[in-house]
Short mmCIF file of C-alpha atoms and ligand atoms in Angstrom, two decimals:
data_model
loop_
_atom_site.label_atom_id
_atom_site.label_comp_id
_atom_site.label_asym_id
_atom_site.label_seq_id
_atom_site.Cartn_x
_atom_site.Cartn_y
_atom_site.Cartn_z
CA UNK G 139 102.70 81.45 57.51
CA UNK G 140 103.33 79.22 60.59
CA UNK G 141 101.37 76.29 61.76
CA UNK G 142 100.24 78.60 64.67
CA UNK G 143 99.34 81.49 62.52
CA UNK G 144 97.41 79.16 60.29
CA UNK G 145 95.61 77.63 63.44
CA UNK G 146 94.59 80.98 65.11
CA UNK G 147 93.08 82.64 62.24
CA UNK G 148 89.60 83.68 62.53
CA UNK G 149 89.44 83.56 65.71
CA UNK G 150 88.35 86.80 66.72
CA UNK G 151 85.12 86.43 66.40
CA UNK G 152 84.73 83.56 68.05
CA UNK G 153 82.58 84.40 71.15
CA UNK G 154 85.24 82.59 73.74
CA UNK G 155 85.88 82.00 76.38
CA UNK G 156 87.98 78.92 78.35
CA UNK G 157 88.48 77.47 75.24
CA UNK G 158 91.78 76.55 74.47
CA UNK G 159 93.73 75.76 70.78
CA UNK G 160 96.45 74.47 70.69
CA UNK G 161 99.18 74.17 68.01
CA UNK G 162 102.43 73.00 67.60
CA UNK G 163 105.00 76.01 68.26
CA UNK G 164 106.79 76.67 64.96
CA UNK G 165 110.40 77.61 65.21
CA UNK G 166 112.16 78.32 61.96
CA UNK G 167 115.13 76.79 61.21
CA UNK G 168 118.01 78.05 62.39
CA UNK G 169 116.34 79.12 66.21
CA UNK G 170 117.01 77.33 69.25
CA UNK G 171 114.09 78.14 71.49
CA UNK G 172 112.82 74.27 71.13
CA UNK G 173 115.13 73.84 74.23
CA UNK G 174 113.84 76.38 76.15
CA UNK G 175 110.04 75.19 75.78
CA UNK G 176 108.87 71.99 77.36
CA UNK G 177 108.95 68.54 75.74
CA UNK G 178 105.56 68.44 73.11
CA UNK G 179 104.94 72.27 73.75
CA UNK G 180 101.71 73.59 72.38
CA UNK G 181 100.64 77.34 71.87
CA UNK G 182 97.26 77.87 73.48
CA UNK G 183 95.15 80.66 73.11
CA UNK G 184 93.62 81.78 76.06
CA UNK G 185 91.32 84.47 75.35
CA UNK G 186 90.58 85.66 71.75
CA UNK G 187 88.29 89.10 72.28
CA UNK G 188 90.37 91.98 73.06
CA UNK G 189 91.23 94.45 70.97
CA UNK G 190 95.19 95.56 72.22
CA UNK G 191 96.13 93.03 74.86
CA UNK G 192 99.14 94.30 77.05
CA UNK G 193 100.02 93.89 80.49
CA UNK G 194 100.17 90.37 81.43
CA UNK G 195 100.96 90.08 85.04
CA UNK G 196 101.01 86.72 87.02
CA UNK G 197 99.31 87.08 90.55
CA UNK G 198 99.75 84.18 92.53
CA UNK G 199 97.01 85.49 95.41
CA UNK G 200 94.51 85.11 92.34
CA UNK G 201 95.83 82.26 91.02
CA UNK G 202 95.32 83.80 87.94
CA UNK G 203 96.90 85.73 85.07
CA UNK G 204 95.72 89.29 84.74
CA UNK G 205 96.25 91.46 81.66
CA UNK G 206 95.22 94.70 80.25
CA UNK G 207 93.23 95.36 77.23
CA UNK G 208 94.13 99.10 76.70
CA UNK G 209 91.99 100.09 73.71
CA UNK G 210 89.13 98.76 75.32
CA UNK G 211 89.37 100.26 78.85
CA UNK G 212 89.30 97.12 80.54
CA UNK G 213 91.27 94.37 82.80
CA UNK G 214 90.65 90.77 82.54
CA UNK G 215 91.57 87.97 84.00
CA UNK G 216 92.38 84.01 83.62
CA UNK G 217 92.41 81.66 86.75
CA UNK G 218 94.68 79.01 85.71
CA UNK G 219 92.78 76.29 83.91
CA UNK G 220 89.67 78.65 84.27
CA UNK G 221 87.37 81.34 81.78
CA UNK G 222 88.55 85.07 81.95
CA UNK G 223 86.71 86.97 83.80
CA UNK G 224 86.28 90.77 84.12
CA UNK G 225 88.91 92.55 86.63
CA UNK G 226 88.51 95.95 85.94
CA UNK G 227 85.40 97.20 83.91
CA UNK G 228 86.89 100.49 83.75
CA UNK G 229 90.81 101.19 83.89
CA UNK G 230 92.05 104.30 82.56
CA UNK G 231 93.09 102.64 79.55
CA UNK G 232 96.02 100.46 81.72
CA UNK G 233 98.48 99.71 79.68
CA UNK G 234 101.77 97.94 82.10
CA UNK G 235 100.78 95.86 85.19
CA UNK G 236 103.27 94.14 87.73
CA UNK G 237 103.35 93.35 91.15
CA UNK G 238 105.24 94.63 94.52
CA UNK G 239 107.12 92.66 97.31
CA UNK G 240 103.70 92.47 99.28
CA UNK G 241 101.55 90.74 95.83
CA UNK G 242 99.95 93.98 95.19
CA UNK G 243 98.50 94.79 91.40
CA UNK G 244 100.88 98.08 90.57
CA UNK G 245 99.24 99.31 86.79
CA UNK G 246 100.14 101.97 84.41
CA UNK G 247 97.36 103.96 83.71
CA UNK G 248 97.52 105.88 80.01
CA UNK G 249 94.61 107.95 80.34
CA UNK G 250 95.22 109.18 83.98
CA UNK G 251 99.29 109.90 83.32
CA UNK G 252 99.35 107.72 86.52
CA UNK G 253 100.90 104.06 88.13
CA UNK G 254 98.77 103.03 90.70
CA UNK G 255 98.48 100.36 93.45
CA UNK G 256 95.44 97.79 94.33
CA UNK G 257 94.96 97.68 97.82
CA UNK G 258 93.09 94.39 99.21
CA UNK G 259 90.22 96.36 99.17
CA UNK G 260 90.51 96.87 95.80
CA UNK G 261 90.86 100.85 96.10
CA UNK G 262 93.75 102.19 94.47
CA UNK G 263 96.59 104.75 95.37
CA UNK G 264 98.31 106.84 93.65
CA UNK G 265 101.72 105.95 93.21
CA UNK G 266 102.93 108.82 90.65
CA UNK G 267 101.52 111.45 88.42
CA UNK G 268 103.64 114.24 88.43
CA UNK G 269 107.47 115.19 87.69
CA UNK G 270 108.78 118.24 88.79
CA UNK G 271 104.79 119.31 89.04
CA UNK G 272 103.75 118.56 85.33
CA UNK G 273 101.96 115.56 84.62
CA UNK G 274 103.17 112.67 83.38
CA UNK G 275 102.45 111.63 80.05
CA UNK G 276 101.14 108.16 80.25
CA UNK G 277 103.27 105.67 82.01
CA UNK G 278 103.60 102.72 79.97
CA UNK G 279 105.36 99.48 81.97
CA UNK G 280 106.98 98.97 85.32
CA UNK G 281 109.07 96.72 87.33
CA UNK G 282 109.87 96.59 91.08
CA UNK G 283 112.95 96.03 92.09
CA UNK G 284 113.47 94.16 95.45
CA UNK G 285 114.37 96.84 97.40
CA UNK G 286 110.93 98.08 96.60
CA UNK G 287 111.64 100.93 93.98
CA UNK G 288 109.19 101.26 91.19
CA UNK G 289 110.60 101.70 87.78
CA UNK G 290 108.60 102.34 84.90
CA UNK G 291 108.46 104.19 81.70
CA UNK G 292 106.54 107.10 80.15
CA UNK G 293 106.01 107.08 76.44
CA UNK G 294 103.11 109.31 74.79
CA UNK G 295 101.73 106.57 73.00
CA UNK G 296 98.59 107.32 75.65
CA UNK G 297 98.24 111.07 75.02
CA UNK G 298 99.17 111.28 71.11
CA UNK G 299 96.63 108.33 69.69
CA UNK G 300 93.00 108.47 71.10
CA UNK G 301 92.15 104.59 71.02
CA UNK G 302 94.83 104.65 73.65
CA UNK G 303 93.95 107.30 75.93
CA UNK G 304 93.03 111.10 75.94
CA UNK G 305 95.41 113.36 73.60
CA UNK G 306 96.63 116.04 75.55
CA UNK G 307 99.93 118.53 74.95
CA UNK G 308 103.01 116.65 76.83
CA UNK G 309 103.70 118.43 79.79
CA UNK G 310 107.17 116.98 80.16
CA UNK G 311 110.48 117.94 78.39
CA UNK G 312 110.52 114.12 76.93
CA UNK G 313 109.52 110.84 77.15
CA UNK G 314 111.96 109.33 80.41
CA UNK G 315 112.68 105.89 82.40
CA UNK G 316 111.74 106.81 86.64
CA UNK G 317 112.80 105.24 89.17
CA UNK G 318 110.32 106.15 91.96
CA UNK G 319 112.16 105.35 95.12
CA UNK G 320 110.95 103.39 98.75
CA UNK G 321 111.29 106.79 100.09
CA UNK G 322 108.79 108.29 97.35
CA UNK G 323 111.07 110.44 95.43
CA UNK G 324 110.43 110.11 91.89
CA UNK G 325 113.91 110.66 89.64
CA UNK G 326 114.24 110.71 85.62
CA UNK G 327 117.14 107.92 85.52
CA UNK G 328 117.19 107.87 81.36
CA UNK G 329 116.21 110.80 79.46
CA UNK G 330 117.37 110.31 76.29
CA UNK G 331 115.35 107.40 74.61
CA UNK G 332 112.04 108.47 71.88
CA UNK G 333 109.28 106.23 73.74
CA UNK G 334 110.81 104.12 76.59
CA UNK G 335 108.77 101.42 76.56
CA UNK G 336 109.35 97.56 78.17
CA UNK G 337 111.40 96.93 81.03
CA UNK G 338 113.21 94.49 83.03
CA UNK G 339 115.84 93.43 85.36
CA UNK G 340 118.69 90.74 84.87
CA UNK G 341 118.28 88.17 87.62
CA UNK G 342 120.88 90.43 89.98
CA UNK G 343 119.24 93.49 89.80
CA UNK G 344 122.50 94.93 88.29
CA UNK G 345 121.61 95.42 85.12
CA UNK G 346 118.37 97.26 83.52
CA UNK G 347 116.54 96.35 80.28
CA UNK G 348 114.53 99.04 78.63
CA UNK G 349 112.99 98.83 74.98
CA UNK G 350 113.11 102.19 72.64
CA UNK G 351 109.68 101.83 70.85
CA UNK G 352 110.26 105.46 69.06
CA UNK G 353 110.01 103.60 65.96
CA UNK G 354 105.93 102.78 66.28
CA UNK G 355 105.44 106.98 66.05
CA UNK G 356 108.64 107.44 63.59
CA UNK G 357 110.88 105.08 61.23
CA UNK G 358 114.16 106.45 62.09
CA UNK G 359 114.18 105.70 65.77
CA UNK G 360 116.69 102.26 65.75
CA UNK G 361 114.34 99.81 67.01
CA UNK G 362 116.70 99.07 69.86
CA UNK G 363 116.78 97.21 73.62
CA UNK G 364 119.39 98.43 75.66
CA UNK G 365 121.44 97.35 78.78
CA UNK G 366 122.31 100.14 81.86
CA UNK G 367 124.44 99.08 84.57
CA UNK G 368 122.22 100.13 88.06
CA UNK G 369 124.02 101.46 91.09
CA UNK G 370 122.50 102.94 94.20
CA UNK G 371 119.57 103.81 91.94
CA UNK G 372 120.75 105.24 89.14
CA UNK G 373 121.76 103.71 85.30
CA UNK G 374 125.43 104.05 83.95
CA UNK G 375 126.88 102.47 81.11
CA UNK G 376 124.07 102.49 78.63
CA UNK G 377 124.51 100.44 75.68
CA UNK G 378 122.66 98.47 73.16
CA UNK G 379 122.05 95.23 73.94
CA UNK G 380 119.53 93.88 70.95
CA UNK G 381 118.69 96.13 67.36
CA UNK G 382 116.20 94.15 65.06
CA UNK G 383 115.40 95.56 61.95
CA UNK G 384 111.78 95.19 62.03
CA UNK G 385 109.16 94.78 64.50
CA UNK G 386 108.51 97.52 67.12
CA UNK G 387 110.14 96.30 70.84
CA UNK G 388 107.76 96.58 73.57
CA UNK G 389 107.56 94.43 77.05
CA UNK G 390 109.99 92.71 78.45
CA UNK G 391 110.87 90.06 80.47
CA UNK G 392 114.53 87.82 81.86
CA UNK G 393 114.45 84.24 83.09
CA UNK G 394 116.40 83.00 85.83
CA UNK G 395 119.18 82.06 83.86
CA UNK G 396 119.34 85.99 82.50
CA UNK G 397 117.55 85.35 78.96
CA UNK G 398 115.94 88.75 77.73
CA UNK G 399 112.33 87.76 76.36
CA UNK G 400 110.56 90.94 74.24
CA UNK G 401 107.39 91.12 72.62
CA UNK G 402 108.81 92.77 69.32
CA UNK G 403 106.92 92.97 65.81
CA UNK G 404 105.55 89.28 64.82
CA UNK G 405 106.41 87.02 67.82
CA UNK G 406 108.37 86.68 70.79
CA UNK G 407 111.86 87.13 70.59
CA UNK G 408 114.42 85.80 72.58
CA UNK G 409 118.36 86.71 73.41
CA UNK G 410 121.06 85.28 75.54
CA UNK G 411 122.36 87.44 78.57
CA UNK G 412 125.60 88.27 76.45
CA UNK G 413 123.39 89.45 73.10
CA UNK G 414 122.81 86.66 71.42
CA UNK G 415 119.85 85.81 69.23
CA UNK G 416 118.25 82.92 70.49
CA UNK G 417 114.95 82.84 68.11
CA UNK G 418 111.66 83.66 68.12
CA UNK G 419 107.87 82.31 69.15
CA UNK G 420 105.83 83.61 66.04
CA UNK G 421 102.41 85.28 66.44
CA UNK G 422 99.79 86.43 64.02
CA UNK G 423 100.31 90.15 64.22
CA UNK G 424 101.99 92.32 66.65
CA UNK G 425 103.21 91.14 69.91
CA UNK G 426 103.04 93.70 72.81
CA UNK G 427 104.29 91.99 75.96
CA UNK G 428 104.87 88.23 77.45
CA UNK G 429 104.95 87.66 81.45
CA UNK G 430 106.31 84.26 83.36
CA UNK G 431 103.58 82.65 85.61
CA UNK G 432 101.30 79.67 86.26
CA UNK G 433 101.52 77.80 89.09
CA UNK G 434 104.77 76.76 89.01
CA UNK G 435 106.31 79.92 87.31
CA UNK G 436 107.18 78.08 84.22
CA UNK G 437 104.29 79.25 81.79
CA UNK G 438 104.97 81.66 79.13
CA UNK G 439 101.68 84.08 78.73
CA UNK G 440 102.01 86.20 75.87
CA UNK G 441 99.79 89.48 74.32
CA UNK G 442 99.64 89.53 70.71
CA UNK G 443 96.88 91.68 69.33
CA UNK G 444 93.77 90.74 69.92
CA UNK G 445 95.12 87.49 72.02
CA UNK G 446 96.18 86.28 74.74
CA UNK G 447 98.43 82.71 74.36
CA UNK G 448 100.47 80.48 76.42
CA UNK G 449 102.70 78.47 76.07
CA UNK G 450 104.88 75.99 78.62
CA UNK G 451 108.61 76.22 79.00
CA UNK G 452 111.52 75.11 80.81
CA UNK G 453 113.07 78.22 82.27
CA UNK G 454 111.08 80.49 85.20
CA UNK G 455 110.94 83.89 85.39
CA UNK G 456 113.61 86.33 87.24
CA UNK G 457 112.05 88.68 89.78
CA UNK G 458 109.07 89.59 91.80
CA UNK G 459 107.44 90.11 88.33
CA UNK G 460 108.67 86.71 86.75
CA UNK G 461 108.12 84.06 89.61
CA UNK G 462 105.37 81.80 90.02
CA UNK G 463 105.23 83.66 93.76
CA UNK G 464 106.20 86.76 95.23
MG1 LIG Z 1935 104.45 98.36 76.52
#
């Protein structure tokens, strides 16, 4: 057990909120990520009560980080150096959340099959619920790419387990990657993955990361991230980029410099832009997702479980989703 698993247990029942551990990050030997944190780094835990934290999106118009809790139908969020705070008292079961060139809140929904949009006035449209007239099954992550394009991923996980969502019959031939375009067309771009789950661009937009999370609803799926070159909308080239042999991959993230960050099994793993295993932030339990953000774009957030943690680094996030603003 690591000092930071030791430090965190039992604190689920702890009724909150604002208050903030800290521990010294662990690294085993062997893993370089000591240079990519900041000198004296600390894991904090941030919030302690959810059930299935996922999500984590940096908005710098909030000043805040705000995150899903998908079992629990909920949104919260954390001003920076603040308490969470309810965002959403009732949100479909939202699973992914990122933001759009303009700021704006874009969310998977699981229960709905849809990805949405927060307007200021905090109604939401309807980005995309339907391919080829059948629903979707429930969209899972997304990423928008600078030219506006929404990408994002629809798994089942939100229609086959009920703490998750509503289980309904698929009404799509599989489980695909979209690319829904400025223009509003919405396009399968990768149709051959189990349960597409995290994505992310490099820093140049030219290539896409997307995690194969078959493996959480059967053992034989390779638990995989792979690399597509993207052209004029549309992925070539795929390849594997990362294979682990445990853990299941989920969200994703890439620094500026073109580091892959994925919340996969027990921690946060980390690779180099040309594959190579950098090491790993340990958490107690699964870890669903990690986002770039604070004020200066340099804090790691990461779900695990039940928590929410953060931790300070050197590098910044790539992206409109990474930065510390749009
Ligand atoms: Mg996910």
């Amino acid at each position: 057990m690591t000092d930071f698993a030791r430090s965190s247990r039992g604190l689920t029942r702890r009724p909150l909120l604002g208050l903030a551990l800290l521990a010294p990050v662990a690294a085993r030997a062997g893993e370089d990520l000591p240079a990519l944190l900041a000198p004296g780094a600390r894991v904090e835990t941030l919030y302690a009560e959810g059930e299935w934290c996922e999500g984590p999106v940096w908005v710098p118009s909030l000043n805040s980080l705000v995150f899903s809790d998908v079992r629990r139908d909920r949104m919260i969020r954390i001003p920076d150096g603040g308490r969470p705070e309810m965002f959403r008292a009732s949100s479909s079961n939202a699973n992914g959340n990122t933001l759009d060139r303009q700021g704006r809140i874009v969310t998977c929904e699981h229960r709905t099959g849809r990805v949405v949009r927060q307007e200021a006035d905090g109604s939401l449209t309807v980005l995309a619920e339907r391919f080829e007239g059948r629903r979707l099954n429930s969209p899972n992550d997304a990423v928008v790419a600078r030219d506006g394009a929404v990408w994002f991923t629809d798994p089942t996980f939100g229609i086959v387990s009920p703490d998750e969502g509503e289980p309904r019959p698929s009404e799509q031939t599989g489980s695909f990657v979209y690319r829904l375009g400025p223009d509003g067309s919405l396009a399968a771009v990768a149709t051959d993955f189990r349960e597409p789950n995290g994505l992310a661009f490099s820093p140049d937009e030219r290539v896409l990361y997307v995690s194969e999370a078959g493996s959480a609803l059967d053992r034989s799926v390779p638990r995989e991230i792979r690399a597509f070159d993207v052209s004029d909308g549309r992925l070539t080239n795929g390849r594997v980029f990362a294979r682990m042999d445990s853990g299941v991959p989920d969200g994703l993230r890439v620094d500026t410099e073109g580091r892959v960050y994925a919340g996969a099994g027990e921690g946060v793993r980390v690779w180099a832009a040309d594959g190579a295993f950098l090491g790993r932030i340990p958490t107690e339990g699964p870890c669903a997702n990690v986002a770039f953000g604070g004020p200066d774009g340099r804090r790691l957030y990461i779900c695990a479980g039940p928590r929410v943690l953060a931790v300070e680094t050197r590098m910044r996030g790539a992206g409109l989703n990474g930065r510390g603003s749009p």
